[in-house]
Coordinates of C-alpha atoms in Angstrom, one line a residue:
X525 CA 3.0 100.3 8.8
X526 CA 0.6 97.0 9.6
X527 CA -3.4 96.9 8.7
X528 CA -4.7 95.2 10.8
X529 CA -6.6 92.6 8.9
X530 CA -10.8 91.8 9.5
X531 CA -12.3 88.9 8.6
X532 CA -14.8 90.1 6.3
X533 CA -12.9 90.2 3.4
X534 CA -14.2 87.5 1.4
X535 CA -12.4 84.4 -0.5
X536 CA -11.4 84.1 -3.3
X537 CA -14.7 81.9 -4.8
X538 CA -16.9 81.7 -2.6
X539 CA -20.2 82.0 -2.1
X540 CA -19.8 83.1 1.8
X541 CA -17.7 85.4 4.7
X542 CA -15.0 82.5 4.9
X543 CA -15.4 82.4 8.6
X544 CA -18.8 79.8 7.0
X545 CA -16.5 77.7 5.3
X546 CA -15.8 75.0 8.7
X547 CA -18.8 76.5 11.1
X548 CA -16.0 77.4 13.1
X549 CA -14.4 81.4 14.3
X550 CA -12.3 82.5 12.4
X551 CA -8.4 81.5 14.8
X552 CA -5.1 83.8 14.2
X553 CA -3.0 82.1 13.1
X554 CA 0.9 82.1 10.8
X555 CA -0.7 82.7 7.9
X556 CA 0.6 84.2 3.6
X557 CA -1.6 85.6 1.0
X558 CA 0.3 87.0 -2.0
X559 CA 0.0 90.0 0.2
X560 CA 2.3 89.0 2.7
X561 CA 2.5 87.8 5.7
X562 CA -0.3 87.8 8.9
X563 CA 0.7 87.5 11.7
X564 CA -1.1 87.4 14.7
X565 CA -3.3 88.6 12.9
X566 CA -1.7 91.5 10.8
X567 CA -1.0 92.3 7.3
X568 CA 2.7 92.5 6.9
X569 CA 4.6 93.4 3.4
X570 CA 3.0 95.7 1.1
X571 CA 1.5 98.0 2.5
X572 CA -2.3 96.8 3.9
X573 CA -5.7 97.9 1.2
X574 CA -3.6 98.2 -1.3
X575 CA -2.4 95.0 -0.9
X576 CA -5.0 92.9 0.3
X577 CA -6.8 94.1 -2.9
X578 CA -5.0 91.9 -4.8
X579 CA -7.5 88.6 -2.5
X580 CA -10.5 90.0 -4.6
X581 CA -10.6 86.9 -8.0
X582 CA -12.1 88.0 -11.1
X583 CA -11.5 91.5 -10.5
X584 CA -9.8 92.4 -13.4
X585 CA -11.0 89.0 -15.3
X586 CA -7.6 87.4 -15.0
X587 CA -6.3 83.8 -13.6
X588 CA -3.6 84.6 -11.0
X589 CA -0.7 82.9 -11.1
X590 CA 0.5 80.5 -8.9
X591 CA 2.8 81.6 -6.5
X592 CA -0.6 83.8 -6.2
X593 CA -2.2 81.1 -4.3
X594 CA -2.6 82.2 -0.4
X595 CA -0.1 79.8 1.5
X596 CA 1.6 78.8 5.3
X597 CA 4.5 80.3 4.4
X598 CA 7.2 79.2 2.2
X599 CA 10.2 77.7 3.8
X600 CA 9.7 74.1 4.1
X601 CA 12.0 73.6 7.2
X602 CA 10.5 76.0 9.5
X603 CA 7.1 74.6 9.0
X604 CA 8.7 71.9 10.3
X605 CA 9.8 73.1 13.6
X606 CA 6.4 74.3 13.7
X607 CA 4.5 71.2 13.4
X608 CA 7.1 69.7 15.1
X609 CA 6.9 72.4 18.6
X610 CA 3.2 73.0 18.2
X611 CA 2.4 69.2 17.1
X612 CA 0.9 69.6 15.2
X613 CA 1.1 66.5 13.0
X614 CA -1.4 64.8 15.9
X615 CA -4.5 68.0 15.4
X616 CA -3.7 68.0 11.3
X617 CA -7.8 67.8 10.7
X618 CA -8.0 71.2 12.9
X619 CA -5.0 73.0 11.9
X620 CA -6.3 72.2 8.4
X621 CA -10.0 73.7 9.2
X622 CA -8.1 76.1 11.1
X623 CA -6.2 77.6 8.3
X624 CA -9.3 77.4 5.7
X625 CA -11.0 80.0 7.7
X626 CA -8.0 81.6 7.8
X627 CA -7.6 82.4 4.1
X628 CA -10.1 81.1 2.4
X629 CA -10.9 77.5 0.6
X630 CA -7.9 77.2 -1.0
X631 CA -3.8 77.2 0.4
X632 CA -0.6 75.8 -0.4
X633 CA 1.6 74.2 2.4
X634 CA 4.7 73.5 2.1
X635 CA 6.1 71.7 5.4
X636 CA 9.9 70.4 5.2
X637 CA 10.4 68.3 1.9
X638 CA 6.2 68.0 1.4
X639 CA 4.4 70.8 -1.1
X640 CA 0.8 70.8 -1.7
X641 CA -2.5 72.9 -3.1
X642 CA -5.0 71.6 -0.2
X643 CA -8.3 72.8 -1.3
X644 CA -12.2 72.2 0.5
X645 CA -14.6 72.8 -1.9
X646 CA -16.8 69.9 -3.9
X647 CA -16.4 72.1 -6.8
X648 CA -12.5 72.1 -7.1
X649 CA -12.5 69.0 -6.2
X650 CA -14.7 67.6 -8.8
X651 CA -12.3 69.6 -10.6
X652 CA -8.8 68.1 -10.0
X653 CA -10.3 64.8 -10.2
X654 CA -12.1 65.4 -14.1
X655 CA -7.8 65.9 -14.2
X656 CA -6.7 62.8 -13.1
X657 CA -6.0 60.9 -16.3
X658 CA -5.5 57.0 -17.1
X659 CA -3.0 56.0 -13.7
X660 CA -4.1 58.0 -11.5
X661 CA -1.8 59.2 -8.7
X662 CA -1.5 60.0 -5.2
X663 CA 0.8 61.8 -2.6
X664 CA 3.4 58.1 -2.0
X665 CA 3.8 57.3 1.5
X666 CA 8.2 57.8 1.0
X667 CA 8.7 55.6 4.7
X668 CA 6.2 52.5 3.2
X669 CA 7.9 52.5 -0.2
X670 CA 12.0 52.9 1.7
X671 CA 10.6 50.0 4.8
X672 CA 9.5 48.1 0.2
X673 CA 13.3 48.8 -1.8
X674 CA 16.4 47.7 2.0
X675 CA 13.5 45.0 2.5
X676 CA 13.4 43.9 -1.0
X677 CA 9.8 43.2 -1.0
X678 CA 7.5 43.9 -3.4
X679 CA 5.2 46.5 -3.7
X680 CA 1.8 46.5 -4.0
X681 CA -0.8 48.2 -5.6
X682 CA -1.0 51.0 -2.7
X683 CA 1.9 51.8 -3.6
X684 CA 2.8 51.6 -7.0
X685 CA 2.3 53.8 -10.5
X686 CA 1.5 53.7 -13.5
X687 CA 0.8 50.9 -15.7
X688 CA 1.8 48.1 -13.6
X689 CA -0.4 49.2 -11.0
X690 CA -3.2 50.4 -13.6
X691 CA -1.9 46.3 -14.3
X692 CA -2.4 44.8 -10.6
X693 CA -5.0 47.0 -9.9
X694 CA -7.6 45.2 -12.4
X695 CA -7.4 41.9 -11.5
X696 CA -7.1 42.6 -8.0
X697 CA -11.0 44.5 -7.9
X698 CA -12.3 40.6 -9.5
X699 CA -11.0 40.0 -6.0
X700 CA -12.4 42.2 -3.9
X701 CA -14.1 45.2 -5.8
X702 CA -17.6 43.4 -8.3
X703 CA -20.3 41.6 -7.3
X704 CA -20.1 39.0 -7.7
X705 CA -16.7 39.3 -5.1
X706 CA -18.8 40.9 -2.7
X707 CA -21.7 38.3 -2.7
X708 CA -19.3 35.0 -2.4
X709 CA -17.6 36.8 0.8
X710 CA -20.3 38.9 2.4
X711 CA -21.3 35.2 4.6
X712 CA -18.1 35.4 5.7
X713 CA -17.9 38.5 6.6
X714 CA -21.8 38.5 8.5
X715 CA -20.1 35.1 9.9
X716 CA -17.3 36.9 12.0
X717 CA -19.7 39.9 13.6
X718 CA -22.7 37.3 14.6
X719 CA -19.3 35.7 16.7
X720 CA -18.8 39.2 17.6
X721 CA -22.5 39.8 19.6
X722 CA -22.5 36.4 20.8
X723 CA -19.8 36.9 22.6
X724 CA -20.5 40.6 23.7
X725 CA -23.8 39.1 25.0
X726 CA -21.8 36.0 26.8
X727 CA -19.2 38.6 28.6
X728 CA -22.9 42.4 28.8
X729 CA -24.5 38.5 31.2
X730 CA -21.5 37.5 32.7
X731 CA -19.8 40.7 33.5
X732 CA -22.8 43.4 33.4
X733 CA -25.6 45.0 36.1
X734 CA -29.3 44.5 37.0
X735 CA -31.4 41.7 35.7
X736 CA -30.7 38.4 34.3
X737 CA -31.5 38.4 29.9
X738 CA -31.5 42.3 30.9
X739 CA -27.8 43.4 32.2
X740 CA -26.0 45.7 30.5
X741 CA -22.5 46.9 30.8
X742 CA -20.5 50.2 30.3
X743 CA -16.7 49.4 28.3
X744 CA -14.3 50.6 26.2
X745 CA -15.4 47.9 23.2
X746 CA -12.2 49.4 21.1
X747 CA -9.7 46.1 22.5
X748 CA -13.1 43.8 21.4
X749 CA -13.6 46.3 17.8
X750 CA -9.8 46.0 17.1
X751 CA -10.6 42.0 16.8
X752 CA -13.4 42.3 15.1
X753 CA -11.5 44.1 12.4
X754 CA -8.6 41.6 12.7
X755 CA -10.7 38.5 12.8
X756 CA -13.2 40.5 9.9
X757 CA -10.0 41.0 7.3
X758 CA -8.7 37.1 8.4
X759 CA -11.2 35.6 6.6
X760 CA -12.4 37.3 4.3
X761 CA -8.7 37.5 2.7
X762 CA -7.5 33.7 3.9
X763 CA -10.6 32.2 3.6
X764 CA -9.8 30.8 7.4
X765 CA -10.5 32.1 11.6
X766 CA -7.8 32.7 13.6
X767 CA -10.0 32.1 17.5
X768 CA -9.7 35.9 18.9
X769 CA -13.4 36.2 19.4
X770 CA -12.4 33.1 22.1
X771 CA -11.8 33.7 26.5
X772 CA -7.4 34.1 25.3
X773 CA -6.3 35.6 21.9
X774 CA -3.5 34.4 20.6
X775 CA -0.9 36.8 22.0
X776 CA 0.7 36.5 18.5
X777 CA -2.3 38.4 16.8
X778 CA -2.7 41.0 19.7
X779 CA 1.1 42.7 18.8
X780 CA 0.3 42.4 14.9
X781 CA -3.0 44.7 16.5
X782 CA 0.3 46.4 18.1
X783 CA 2.4 46.3 15.0
X784 CA -1.2 48.4 13.4
X785 CA -0.7 51.0 15.0
X786 CA 2.8 51.8 16.1
X787 CA 3.2 51.4 11.4
X788 CA 0.3 54.1 11.6
X789 CA 2.0 56.7 14.7
X790 CA 4.7 56.8 13.3
X791 CA 4.4 57.6 8.8
X792 CA 3.2 61.5 9.9
X793 CA 6.3 62.7 11.2
X794 CA 8.5 60.4 8.6
X795 CA 6.2 61.5 5.6
X796 CA 8.6 65.4 6.3
X797 CA 11.8 63.8 5.9
X798 CA 13.7 61.5 3.8
X799 CA 14.1 58.1 5.3
X800 CA 17.3 56.9 3.4
X801 CA 18.9 60.0 6.0
X802 CA 16.8 58.2 8.9
X803 CA 18.1 54.7 8.1
X804 CA 21.1 55.5 7.5
X805 CA 22.2 57.2 11.1
X806 CA 19.9 54.9 12.5
X807 CA 17.3 57.3 13.8
X808 CA 14.6 55.8 16.0
X809 CA 11.7 56.7 14.7
X810 CA 12.9 55.2 11.9
X811 CA 13.7 52.0 13.9
X812 CA 10.3 51.9 15.2
X813 CA 8.7 52.3 11.7
X814 CA 10.3 50.0 10.3
X815 CA 10.7 47.0 12.8
X816 CA 6.9 47.1 13.1
X817 CA 6.6 47.0 9.3
X818 CA 8.6 43.8 9.4
X819 CA 6.2 42.7 12.1
X820 CA 3.4 42.7 9.7
X821 CA 4.5 40.9 6.9
X822 CA 5.1 38.1 8.9
X823 CA 1.6 37.0 9.0
X824 CA 1.8 36.8 5.4
X825 CA 5.0 34.3 4.5
X826 CA 3.8 31.0 3.9
X827 CA 3.7 30.6 0.7
X828 CA 1.7 27.1 1.0
X829 CA -1.6 28.7 2.3
X830 CA -2.0 31.3 -0.7
X831 CA -6.1 30.8 -1.9
X832 CA -6.5 29.0 -5.4
X833 CA -7.9 32.1 -6.2
X834 CA -4.9 34.0 -7.2
X835 CA -3.9 35.5 -9.3
X836 CA -0.3 36.9 -8.8
X837 CA 2.7 35.9 -8.6
X838 CA 3.6 34.7 -5.0
X839 CA 6.3 38.2 -3.7
X840 CA 3.4 40.0 -5.6
X841 CA -0.1 38.7 -3.8
X842 CA 2.5 38.7 -0.7
X843 CA 2.7 42.5 -1.1
X844 CA -1.0 43.4 -1.7
X845 CA -2.8 40.3 1.3
X846 CA -0.5 42.9 3.4
X847 CA -1.1 46.0 2.7
X848 CA -5.3 45.2 2.9
X849 CA -4.5 43.2 6.0
X850 CA -2.3 46.8 7.4
X851 CA -5.3 48.7 6.5
X852 CA -8.2 47.2 7.2
X853 CA -7.6 46.5 11.0
X854 CA -7.4 50.1 12.9
X855 CA -9.6 51.6 9.3
X856 CA -12.3 49.7 10.2
X857 CA -12.4 49.1 14.2
X858 CA -11.9 52.9 14.6
X859 CA -15.2 54.0 12.6
X860 CA -16.8 52.0 14.5
X861 CA -15.8 53.4 17.6
X862 CA -17.0 56.7 16.4
X863 CA -19.6 54.9 14.9
X864 CA -20.9 53.5 18.4
X865 CA -20.8 57.4 20.4
X866 CA -22.6 59.1 18.0
X867 CA -25.3 56.1 18.2
X868 CA -25.3 56.2 22.3
X869 CA -25.8 60.1 22.1
X870 CA -28.7 60.2 19.4
X871 CA -30.7 58.0 20.9
X872 CA -33.7 59.2 18.7
X873 CA -31.8 58.2 16.4
X874 CA -30.5 55.2 17.1
X875 CA -34.4 53.4 17.1
X876 CA -35.3 55.2 13.6
X877 CA -31.7 53.3 12.4
X878 CA -33.0 50.0 14.4
X879 CA -36.1 49.3 13.2
X880 CA -35.2 50.2 9.7
X881 CA -32.5 47.7 10.4
X882 CA -35.5 44.8 12.1
X883 CA -38.0 44.7 9.3
X884 CA -35.0 44.2 7.0
X885 CA -33.1 41.5 8.7
X886 CA -36.7 40.0 9.5
X887 CA -37.9 40.0 5.6
X888 CA -34.2 39.1 4.3
X889 CA -34.6 35.7 5.2
X890 CA -31.1 34.9 7.5
X891 CA -30.1 36.8 4.2
X892 CA -26.6 39.0 4.7
X893 CA -27.2 41.6 1.2
X894 CA -30.3 41.9 1.4
X895 CA -30.9 42.9 4.4
X896 CA -28.5 45.4 4.0
X897 CA -29.8 46.9 1.2
X898 CA -34.0 47.8 2.8
X899 CA -31.5 49.4 5.8
X900 CA -30.5 52.2 3.8
X901 CA -30.8 53.8 6.7
X902 CA -27.7 51.9 7.2
X903 CA -25.7 53.2 4.2
X904 CA -26.3 57.0 5.6
X905 CA -25.5 56.2 9.1
X906 CA -21.8 55.0 7.9
X907 CA -21.9 58.1 5.6
X908 CA -22.1 60.0 7.7
X909 CA -19.5 59.3 10.5
X910 CA -17.0 58.9 7.4
X911 CA -17.8 62.0 7.4
X912 CA -18.3 63.5 10.3
X913 CA -14.9 61.3 11.3
X914 CA -12.0 61.1 7.9
X915 CA -10.2 57.3 8.2
X916 CA -8.2 59.2 6.1
X917 CA -8.0 63.4 6.5
X918 CA -7.0 64.3 2.9
X919 CA -7.2 62.5 -0.8
X920 CA -4.1 63.1 -3.4
X921 CA -4.0 64.0 -7.1
X922 CA -1.4 65.0 -9.2
X923 CA -3.9 66.6 -12.6
X924 CA -1.8 65.4 -15.6
X925 CA -2.4 69.4 -17.4
X926 CA -3.1 72.8 -16.3
X927 CA -5.4 73.1 -13.8
X928 CA -7.4 76.5 -12.9
X929 CA -9.4 76.1 -8.6
X930 CA -10.8 79.2 -7.7
X931 CA -9.1 80.9 -10.2
X932 CA -5.2 79.9 -9.3
X933 CA -3.6 78.4 -12.2
X934 CA -2.1 75.2 -10.7
X935 CA 0.2 73.7 -12.9
X936 CA 0.0 70.3 -14.1
X937 CA 2.3 67.3 -11.6
X938 CA 1.6 69.2 -8.2
X939 CA 0.2 67.6 -5.3
X940 CA -3.3 68.2 -4.9
X941 CA -4.7 67.6 -1.7
X942 CA -9.0 67.3 -1.4
X943 CA -9.8 68.0 2.5
X944 CA -12.2 65.8 3.6
X945 CA -12.3 67.0 7.9
X946 CA -13.0 70.7 7.1
X947 CA -14.9 69.3 4.3
X948 CA -17.4 67.6 5.9
X949 CA -17.5 69.6 9.1
X950 CA -18.4 73.4 5.6
X951 CA -21.5 74.8 6.3
X952 CA -20.8 75.6 3.3
X953 CA -21.3 72.2 1.8
X954 CA -23.8 70.2 4.2
X955 CA -26.4 71.7 6.2
X956 CA -26.2 71.7 10.0
X957 CA -23.6 69.8 9.5
X958 CA -22.4 69.4 13.5
X959 CA -25.6 67.1 13.2
X960 CA -24.7 64.2 13.5
X961 CA -27.8 63.4 10.8
X962 CA -28.0 59.3 7.8
X963 CA -31.9 60.3 6.2
X964 CA -29.5 63.3 5.0
X965 CA -27.8 61.1 2.7
X966 CA -31.0 59.3 1.7
X967 CA -32.5 62.1 -0.2
X968 CA -31.4 64.5 -2.7
X969 CA -33.5 67.2 -0.8
X970 CA -29.8 69.3 1.1
X971 CA -27.9 68.7 -2.5
X972 CA -31.1 71.3 -3.9
X973 CA -30.8 73.2 -1.0
X974 CA -27.0 73.9 -0.8
X975 CA -26.6 74.6 -4.6
X976 CA -24.1 72.2 -4.9
X977 CA -25.4 69.6 -7.9
X978 CA -21.8 68.5 -8.4
X979 CA -21.3 65.7 -5.6
X980 CA -17.8 64.3 -4.5
X981 CA -19.0 65.2 -0.6
X982 CA -18.6 61.1 0.3
X983 CA -14.9 60.7 -0.2
X984 CA -13.7 58.9 2.4
X985 CA -13.1 56.4 0.5
X986 CA -11.2 58.0 -2.2
X987 CA -12.9 58.8 -5.7
X988 CA -12.5 56.8 -8.7
X989 CA -10.7 54.1 -10.2
X990 CA -7.9 54.5 -7.7
X991 CA -10.4 54.7 -4.9
X992 CA -9.5 52.6 -1.7
X993 CA -9.3 48.6 -3.5
X994 CA -10.8 47.3 0.6
X995 CA -13.5 50.2 0.2
X996 CA -16.4 46.5 -0.3
X997 CA -14.9 44.7 2.6
X998 CA -15.3 47.9 4.6
X999 CA -18.2 49.6 4.6
X1000 CA -20.2 46.0 4.7
X1001 CA -18.3 45.4 7.5
X1002 CA -19.1 48.5 9.3
X1003 CA -22.1 48.7 8.0
X1004 CA -23.4 44.4 9.1
X1005 CA -21.7 44.9 12.4
X1006 CA -23.9 48.0 13.2
X1007 CA -27.3 46.0 12.0
X1008 CA -25.8 43.4 14.3
X1009 CA -24.8 44.7 17.7
X1010 CA -28.9 47.3 17.0
X1011 CA -30.4 43.9 16.6
X1012 CA -28.8 42.7 20.6
X1013 CA -28.2 45.9 22.3
X1014 CA -29.6 49.2 23.3
X1015 CA -26.2 51.7 23.3
X1016 CA -25.7 54.7 25.3
X1017 CA -22.9 56.8 27.2
X1018 CA -22.9 58.7 30.4
X1019 CA -21.8 62.6 28.0
X1020 CA -22.8 63.9 25.5
X1021 CA -19.7 66.8 25.3
X1022 CA -17.7 65.5 21.2
X1023 CA -15.1 63.2 21.1
X1024 CA -12.1 64.3 21.5
X1025 CA -9.6 63.8 18.1
X1026 CA -5.9 63.8 17.7
X1027 CA -4.3 62.7 14.0
X1028 CA -1.9 59.8 13.6
X1029 CA -1.7 59.1 9.9
X1030 CA -6.0 58.0 9.9
X1031 CA -8.4 60.6 12.0
X1032 CA -8.6 58.6 16.1
X1033 CA -10.3 59.4 19.2
X1034 CA -8.0 60.7 21.8
X1035 CA -9.3 58.6 25.3
X1036 CA -11.9 56.0 23.6
X1037 CA -15.2 56.4 24.0
X1038 CA -17.0 54.4 26.6
X1039 CA -19.8 52.2 25.8
X1040 CA -23.0 51.1 27.1
X1041 CA -24.4 48.7 25.7
X1042 CA -27.8 46.6 27.7
X1043 CA -29.8 43.7 26.0
X1044 CA -32.5 43.7 24.5

């Protein structure tokens, strides 16, 4: 007998009905609970009402077993076919959001060779990170690791684990994470951000409309933002400028950007398939992926250019700078697209941020570090963009001990993913979650209102010892460029609809937004 499942069933451990979790209406989808399989909103398996009672958490006071965690289907290969057929890889963030709305704040997923437990509430994420251990592990991007192994390249810290990872990471932290390192590279980033705005002002004056000195230009800024990100990364990592703001930037630099984009686009489907099998049969997807990495690695080949401060042997250094370069272009340029769009469609917010930036810049006397310290709304803008549009859609850990999440037992060694897109848009976590409000990060008012004192609401760069190694570079790069853009231009957009997004390895716009830059 089939029984209709209503969305009013309370999810285990939630504070309210399931449809409040991610601020979107519940979706019909294939999903599975301990009670059976839900197909198009109908419960199949054990008998209806009796089975549904299994979802009521803690009624009998016991912790539920791992097998009772709701899931989207037990057969990973069947699920993989569905992902391909329904194009879920490109909409993975939306798939996660819909699944949380259907199954509640925890579910299991098995796709191809990958299995995970997915969570989205700060209290569960806090429990996960308390169990990460001295050598935190995240999901190994096996296509990347296979490329390094088959090409006989050393691996950087992104792909290492255990004591080897920790030893390298502690050394690398001194170069890019510590306050002394930030103080050293901030002027380099500021120089590139100023040059970007000079280039943009000249472009607006040359191609824009309106009277001289007050011209405006509507354009897709994404190509220029990618060049900015690459120029800034090279200046910090190599200590040299590569001239991407000239009238004829090098074709080689553009090829590097294309290679990074191709590498990111081919990574997600390869995560769920055996890379060495694809290598053996010469699969085109693997060939494209490996060729992209080959081109990326050519940018770090010359040992004579190694900075004197390098603390690693050359092969290890080459691996680390290659990962920093590959990870520092799209992951900076894409959030800047989202930031310009949101500031453009929220003019009152834009003006409040600009006024604060003007005061801080005037008082800083040309010191970029001081200017950023006195403009908390600028930092709030970056955090708000990464809340709504997280570059990476998940943060993964393998707990070193058994833990309990949402009253379910999760064994040590299980891959658990904190899903950032549903987290950032959840009404359970944020007040008015779909609004763009940088000021929410400058006060503790909302935290008290949401009843969340655990933190773990802003995780775009990860957390703890294994957080993004390029975090300090990226945060300051984003803030400095936005600061100089706001000092030079008023931003506007011709439409206010939400921007459509797609997922490669990172979240990005389906179509880059067009922004109108009006000279101030």
